Amino acid sequence: MEEPEKEMSELVIPSDLYVKPSAPKVHDANTSIDEAGFTHALKIFAPGTAIRTALDDLLRANMGALIVVDKEGLLKIVDGGFRVNCKFSAQRLVELAKMDGALILSEDLKKILYANTLLVPSAKIKTRETGTRHKAGERTSKQFKTIVIAISERKRKITLYYGDERYVL
């Protein structure tokens, strides 16, 4: 004979098998990159985002670029260039990337702050990169624990640096 179905309120889960689910950590525009970590940094550049659209457009145009997310103290290693301070858009980023030099975005990625800049991070910071753009990107990221994107014109690759982390998108 079949047992009658129990209602949900009648089900008892033994306490040694029950694990209270923890609330997932929610990251929003007000969450700093340091708090969120490398995984969050990757999500920022996911396909479909405005920044990723710009990166893909740069790749399709066979252009290289160095894009840095601003961090306190970063301007100490920035030489030359000019202040843009305009609202971020994929089209603006692509147009400004036509010039040599690094682009600096605001921490919240809502503004393009500087263009055509030269980054001069500490040469004492070890790097496994060989190209000038990628060396500067990796060293800047390590020195300031900030996000740096280097787009290789020749290899047609997008590399994300965040502190000691490196990931090819």
PDB file of C-alpha atoms in Angstrom:
ATOM      1  CA  MET A   1       0.000   0.000   0.000  1.00  0.00           C
ATOM      2  CA  GLU A   2       1.231   3.514  -0.878  1.00  0.00           C
ATOM      3  CA  GLU A   3       2.207   5.971   1.822  1.00  0.00           C
ATOM      4  CA  PRO A   4       0.211   9.168   1.790  1.00  0.00           C
ATOM      5  CA  GLU A   5       2.117  12.206   0.519  1.00  0.00           C
ATOM      6  CA  LYS A   6       3.385  14.450   3.274  1.00  0.00           C
ATOM      7  CA  GLU A   7       2.823  18.146   3.144  1.00  0.00           C
ATOM      8  CA  MET A   8       5.860  20.430   3.167  1.00  0.00           C
ATOM      9  CA  SER A   9       5.199  21.479   6.756  1.00  0.00           C
ATOM     10  CA  GLU A  10       5.405  17.844   7.849  1.00  0.00           C
ATOM     11  CA  LEU A  11       8.837  17.211   6.316  1.00  0.00           C
ATOM     12  CA  VAL A  12      11.629  17.208   8.826  1.00  0.00           C
ATOM     13  CA  ILE A  13      15.221  17.620   7.733  1.00  0.00           C
ATOM     14  CA  PRO A  14      17.723  16.217  10.220  1.00  0.00           C
ATOM     15  CA  SER A  15      19.802  19.073  11.630  1.00  0.00           C
ATOM     16  CA  ASP A  16      23.099  17.391  10.683  1.00  0.00           C
ATOM     17  CA  LEU A  17      22.037  17.435   7.002  1.00  0.00           C
ATOM     18  CA  TYR A  18      20.683  20.950   6.931  1.00  0.00           C
ATOM     19  CA  VAL A  19      22.985  23.767   5.947  1.00  0.00           C
ATOM     20  CA  LYS A  20      21.523  27.199   6.210  1.00  0.00           C
ATOM     21  CA  PRO A  21      22.053  28.893   2.862  1.00  0.00           C
ATOM     22  CA  SER A  22      24.068  32.067   3.058  1.00  0.00           C
ATOM     23  CA  ALA A  23      22.933  35.094   1.161  1.00  0.00           C
ATOM     24  CA  PRO A  24      24.903  35.610  -2.020  1.00  0.00           C
ATOM     25  CA  LYS A  25      27.217  38.602  -1.993  1.00  0.00           C
ATOM     26  CA  VAL A  26      25.733  41.284  -4.179  1.00  0.00           C
ATOM     27  CA  HIS A  27      28.020  43.652  -6.057  1.00  0.00           C
ATOM     28  CA  ASP A  28      26.687  46.853  -7.500  1.00  0.00           C
ATOM     29  CA  ALA A  29      28.091  50.059  -8.927  1.00  0.00           C
ATOM     30  CA  ASN A  30      28.982  51.186  -5.402  1.00  0.00           C
ATOM     31  CA  THR A  31      31.080  48.086  -4.650  1.00  0.00           C
ATOM     32  CA  SER A  32      34.766  48.816  -5.042  1.00  0.00           C
ATOM     33  CA  ILE A  33      36.937  46.499  -7.104  1.00  0.00           C
ATOM     34  CA  ASP A  34      39.006  45.687  -3.991  1.00  0.00           C
ATOM     35  CA  GLU A  35      35.905  44.476  -2.158  1.00  0.00           C
ATOM     36  CA  ALA A  36      34.605  42.485  -5.076  1.00  0.00           C
ATOM     37  CA  GLY A  37      37.837  40.891  -6.236  1.00  0.00           C
ATOM     38  CA  PHE A  38      39.051  39.471  -9.496  1.00  0.00           C
ATOM     39  CA  THR A  39      35.818  37.629 -10.301  1.00  0.00           C
ATOM     40  CA  HIS A  40      33.913  40.886 -10.212  1.00  0.00           C
ATOM     41  CA  ALA A  41      36.585  42.469 -12.403  1.00  0.00           C
ATOM     42  CA  LEU A  42      35.926  39.757 -14.988  1.00  0.00           C
ATOM     43  CA  LYS A  43      32.169  40.375 -14.843  1.00  0.00           C
ATOM     44  CA  ILE A  44      32.694  44.044 -15.655  1.00  0.00           C
ATOM     45  CA  PHE A  45      34.086  43.037 -19.048  1.00  0.00           C
ATOM     46  CA  ALA A  46      31.497  40.369 -19.854  1.00  0.00           C
ATOM     47  CA  PRO A  47      30.092  40.253 -23.391  1.00  0.00           C
ATOM     48  CA  GLY A  48      27.173  42.625 -23.783  1.00  0.00           C
ATOM     49  CA  THR A  49      28.555  45.377 -21.554  1.00  0.00           C
ATOM     50  CA  ALA A  50      29.419  48.765 -23.075  1.00  0.00           C
ATOM     51  CA  ILE A  51      33.082  48.411 -22.131  1.00  0.00           C
ATOM     52  CA  ARG A  52      33.294  44.964 -23.730  1.00  0.00           C
ATOM     53  CA  THR A  53      31.666  46.323 -26.887  1.00  0.00           C
ATOM     54  CA  ALA A  54      34.436  48.931 -27.067  1.00  0.00           C
ATOM     55  CA  LEU A  55      37.138  46.280 -26.547  1.00  0.00           C
ATOM     56  CA  ASP A  56      35.671  44.066 -29.269  1.00  0.00           C
ATOM     57  CA  ASP A  57      35.426  47.064 -31.626  1.00  0.00           C
ATOM     58  CA  LEU A  58      39.113  47.828 -31.009  1.00  0.00           C
ATOM     59  CA  LEU A  59      40.034  44.221 -31.803  1.00  0.00           C
ATOM     60  CA  ARG A  60      37.981  44.229 -35.013  1.00  0.00           C
ATOM     61  CA  ALA A  61      39.687  47.469 -36.067  1.00  0.00           C
ATOM     62  CA  ASN A  62      43.129  45.881 -35.478  1.00  0.00           C
ATOM     63  CA  MET A  63      43.940  48.525 -32.884  1.00  0.00           C
ATOM     64  CA  GLY A  64      45.933  48.178 -29.715  1.00  0.00           C
ATOM     65  CA  ALA A  65      45.071  49.979 -26.501  1.00  0.00           C
ATOM     66  CA  LEU A  66      45.949  50.310 -22.839  1.00  0.00           C
ATOM     67  CA  ILE A  67      43.015  51.095 -20.562  1.00  0.00           C
ATOM     68  CA  VAL A  68      43.426  51.698 -16.828  1.00  0.00           C
ATOM     69  CA  VAL A  69      40.782  52.040 -14.129  1.00  0.00           C
ATOM     70  CA  ASP A  70      41.684  55.017 -11.928  1.00  0.00           C
ATOM     71  CA  LYS A  71      42.969  54.406  -8.426  1.00  0.00           C
ATOM     72  CA  GLU A  72      44.206  56.731  -5.703  1.00  0.00           C
ATOM     73  CA  GLY A  73      47.802  57.713  -6.438  1.00  0.00           C
ATOM     74  CA  LEU A  74      47.721  56.572 -10.070  1.00  0.00           C
ATOM     75  CA  LEU A  75      48.343  60.058 -11.451  1.00  0.00           C
ATOM     76  CA  LYS A  76      51.830  59.989  -9.876  1.00  0.00           C
ATOM     77  CA  ILE A  77      52.934  57.609 -12.635  1.00  0.00           C
ATOM     78  CA  VAL A  78      51.057  59.306 -15.471  1.00  0.00           C
ATOM     79  CA  ASP A  79      53.056  61.503 -17.813  1.00  0.00           C
ATOM     80  CA  GLY A  80      51.657  63.702 -20.567  1.00  0.00           C
ATOM     81  CA  GLY A  81      48.321  63.200 -22.204  1.00  0.00           C
ATOM     82  CA  PHE A  82      45.311  65.376 -21.609  1.00  0.00           C
ATOM     83  CA  ARG A  83      42.237  65.499 -19.413  1.00  0.00           C
ATOM     84  CA  VAL A  84      39.070  64.428 -21.206  1.00  0.00           C
ATOM     85  CA  ASN A  85      36.586  64.022 -18.333  1.00  0.00           C
ATOM     86  CA  CYS A  86      33.670  62.977 -20.553  1.00  0.00           C
ATOM     87  CA  LYS A  87      30.889  60.453 -20.097  1.00  0.00           C
ATOM     88  CA  PHE A  88      31.948  56.931 -21.088  1.00  0.00           C
ATOM     89  CA  SER A  89      30.651  55.432 -24.301  1.00  0.00           C
ATOM     90  CA  ALA A  90      32.062  52.622 -26.406  1.00  0.00           C
ATOM     91  CA  GLN A  91      32.332  54.932 -29.411  1.00  0.00           C
ATOM     92  CA  ARG A  92      34.262  57.604 -27.476  1.00  0.00           C
ATOM     93  CA  LEU A  93      36.671  55.035 -26.087  1.00  0.00           C
ATOM     94  CA  VAL A  94      37.384  53.648 -29.563  1.00  0.00           C
ATOM     95  CA  GLU A  95      37.937  57.141 -30.987  1.00  0.00           C
ATOM     96  CA  LEU A  96      40.296  58.155 -28.167  1.00  0.00           C
ATOM     97  CA  ALA A  97      42.191  54.861 -28.454  1.00  0.00           C
ATOM     98  CA  LYS A  98      43.269  55.880 -31.963  1.00  0.00           C
ATOM     99  CA  MET A  99      45.904  58.034 -30.279  1.00  0.00           C
ATOM    100  CA  ASP A 100      48.938  56.451 -28.701  1.00  0.00           C
ATOM    101  CA  GLY A 101      49.049  56.205 -24.946  1.00  0.00           C
ATOM    102  CA  ALA A 102      46.901  54.897 -22.159  1.00  0.00           C
ATOM    103  CA  LEU A 103      43.308  55.802 -21.441  1.00  0.00           C
ATOM    104  CA  ILE A 104      42.254  56.263 -17.829  1.00  0.00           C
ATOM    105  CA  LEU A 105      38.666  55.537 -16.811  1.00  0.00           C
ATOM    106  CA  SER A 106      36.969  56.547 -13.566  1.00  0.00           C
ATOM    107  CA  GLU A 107      36.668  53.870 -10.868  1.00  0.00           C
ATOM    108  CA  ASP A 108      32.955  53.496 -11.567  1.00  0.00           C
ATOM    109  CA  LEU A 109      33.663  53.265 -15.343  1.00  0.00           C
ATOM    110  CA  LYS A 110      31.219  56.084 -16.037  1.00  0.00           C
ATOM    111  CA  LYS A 111      33.816  58.573 -17.329  1.00  0.00           C
ATOM    112  CA  ILE A 112      36.867  58.674 -19.536  1.00  0.00           C
ATOM    113  CA  LEU A 113      39.211  60.835 -17.474  1.00  0.00           C
ATOM    114  CA  TYR A 114      42.451  61.023 -19.492  1.00  0.00           C
ATOM    115  CA  ALA A 115      43.713  60.044 -22.925  1.00  0.00           C
ATOM    116  CA  ASN A 116      47.076  59.794 -24.683  1.00  0.00           C
ATOM    117  CA  THR A 117      48.966  59.294 -21.406  1.00  0.00           C
ATOM    118  CA  LEU A 118      52.258  57.570 -20.756  1.00  0.00           C
ATOM    119  CA  LEU A 119      52.315  55.223 -17.759  1.00  0.00           C
ATOM    120  CA  VAL A 120      55.610  55.048 -15.885  1.00  0.00           C
ATOM    121  CA  PRO A 121      55.167  52.351 -13.202  1.00  0.00           C
ATOM    122  CA  SER A 122      58.101  51.148 -11.114  1.00  0.00           C
ATOM    123  CA  ALA A 123      60.589  49.186 -13.218  1.00  0.00           C
ATOM    124  CA  LYS A 124      61.398  47.160 -10.073  1.00  0.00           C
ATOM    125  CA  ILE A 125      58.062  45.350 -10.369  1.00  0.00           C
ATOM    126  CA  LYS A 126      58.596  41.996 -12.061  1.00  0.00           C
ATOM    127  CA  THR A 127      56.669  41.255 -15.207  1.00  0.00           C
ATOM    128  CA  ARG A 128      56.401  38.196 -17.405  1.00  0.00           C
ATOM    129  CA  GLU A 129      55.323  40.292 -20.382  1.00  0.00           C
ATOM    130  CA  THR A 130      57.582  41.291 -23.262  1.00  0.00           C
ATOM    131  CA  GLY A 131      55.725  44.045 -25.133  1.00  0.00           C
ATOM    132  CA  THR A 132      55.895  47.635 -23.921  1.00  0.00           C
ATOM    133  CA  ARG A 133      52.113  48.041 -23.625  1.00  0.00           C
ATOM    134  CA  HIS A 134      51.681  44.792 -21.679  1.00  0.00           C
ATOM    135  CA  LYS A 135      54.678  45.450 -19.404  1.00  0.00           C
ATOM    136  CA  ALA A 136      53.313  48.868 -18.490  1.00  0.00           C
ATOM    137  CA  GLY A 137      49.851  47.381 -17.980  1.00  0.00           C
ATOM    138  CA  GLU A 138      50.972  44.531 -15.739  1.00  0.00           C
ATOM    139  CA  ARG A 139      53.273  46.731 -13.646  1.00  0.00           C
ATOM    140  CA  THR A 140      50.619  49.427 -13.223  1.00  0.00           C
ATOM    141  CA  SER A 141      48.061  46.840 -12.140  1.00  0.00           C
ATOM    142  CA  LYS A 142      50.448  45.295  -9.617  1.00  0.00           C
ATOM    143  CA  GLN A 143      51.602  48.654  -8.251  1.00  0.00           C
ATOM    144  CA  PHE A 144      48.089  50.025  -7.685  1.00  0.00           C
ATOM    145  CA  LYS A 145      45.996  46.828  -7.543  1.00  0.00           C
ATOM    146  CA  THR A 146      43.713  48.200 -10.190  1.00  0.00           C
ATOM    147  CA  ILE A 147      42.207  46.869 -13.386  1.00  0.00           C
ATOM    148  CA  VAL A 148      44.226  47.326 -16.548  1.00  0.00           C
ATOM    149  CA  ILE A 149      43.236  46.107 -19.997  1.00  0.00           C
ATOM    150  CA  ALA A 150      45.899  45.673 -22.661  1.00  0.00           C
ATOM    151  CA  ILE A 151      44.818  44.985 -26.214  1.00  0.00           C
ATOM    152  CA  SER A 152      47.508  43.526 -28.424  1.00  0.00           C
ATOM    153  CA  GLU A 153      47.340  44.862 -31.941  1.00  0.00           C
ATOM    154  CA  ARG A 154      49.607  42.119 -33.316  1.00  0.00           C
ATOM    155  CA  LYS A 155      48.300  39.082 -31.394  1.00  0.00           C
ATOM    156  CA  ARG A 156      44.686  40.317 -31.410  1.00  0.00           C
ATOM    157  CA  LYS A 157      44.206  39.448 -27.735  1.00  0.00           C
ATOM    158  CA  ILE A 158      42.625  41.283 -24.834  1.00  0.00           C
ATOM    159  CA  THR A 159      44.441  40.785 -21.532  1.00  0.00           C
ATOM    160  CA  LEU A 160      42.953  41.781 -18.182  1.00  0.00           C
ATOM    161  CA  TYR A 161      45.334  42.500 -15.317  1.00  0.00           C
ATOM    162  CA  TYR A 162      44.202  42.927 -11.733  1.00  0.00           C
ATOM    163  CA  GLY A 163      46.955  43.025  -9.127  1.00  0.00           C
ATOM    164  CA  ASP A 164      48.907  39.795  -9.557  1.00  0.00           C
ATOM    165  CA  GLU A 165      46.156  38.214 -11.664  1.00  0.00           C
ATOM    166  CA  ARG A 166      46.231  37.962 -15.453  1.00  0.00           C
ATOM    167  CA  TYR A 167      43.461  36.702 -17.699  1.00  0.00           C
ATOM    168  CA  VAL A 168      43.089  36.642 -21.491  1.00  0.00           C
ATOM    169  CA  LEU A 169      39.506  37.500 -22.440  1.00  0.00           C
TER     170      LEU A 169
END
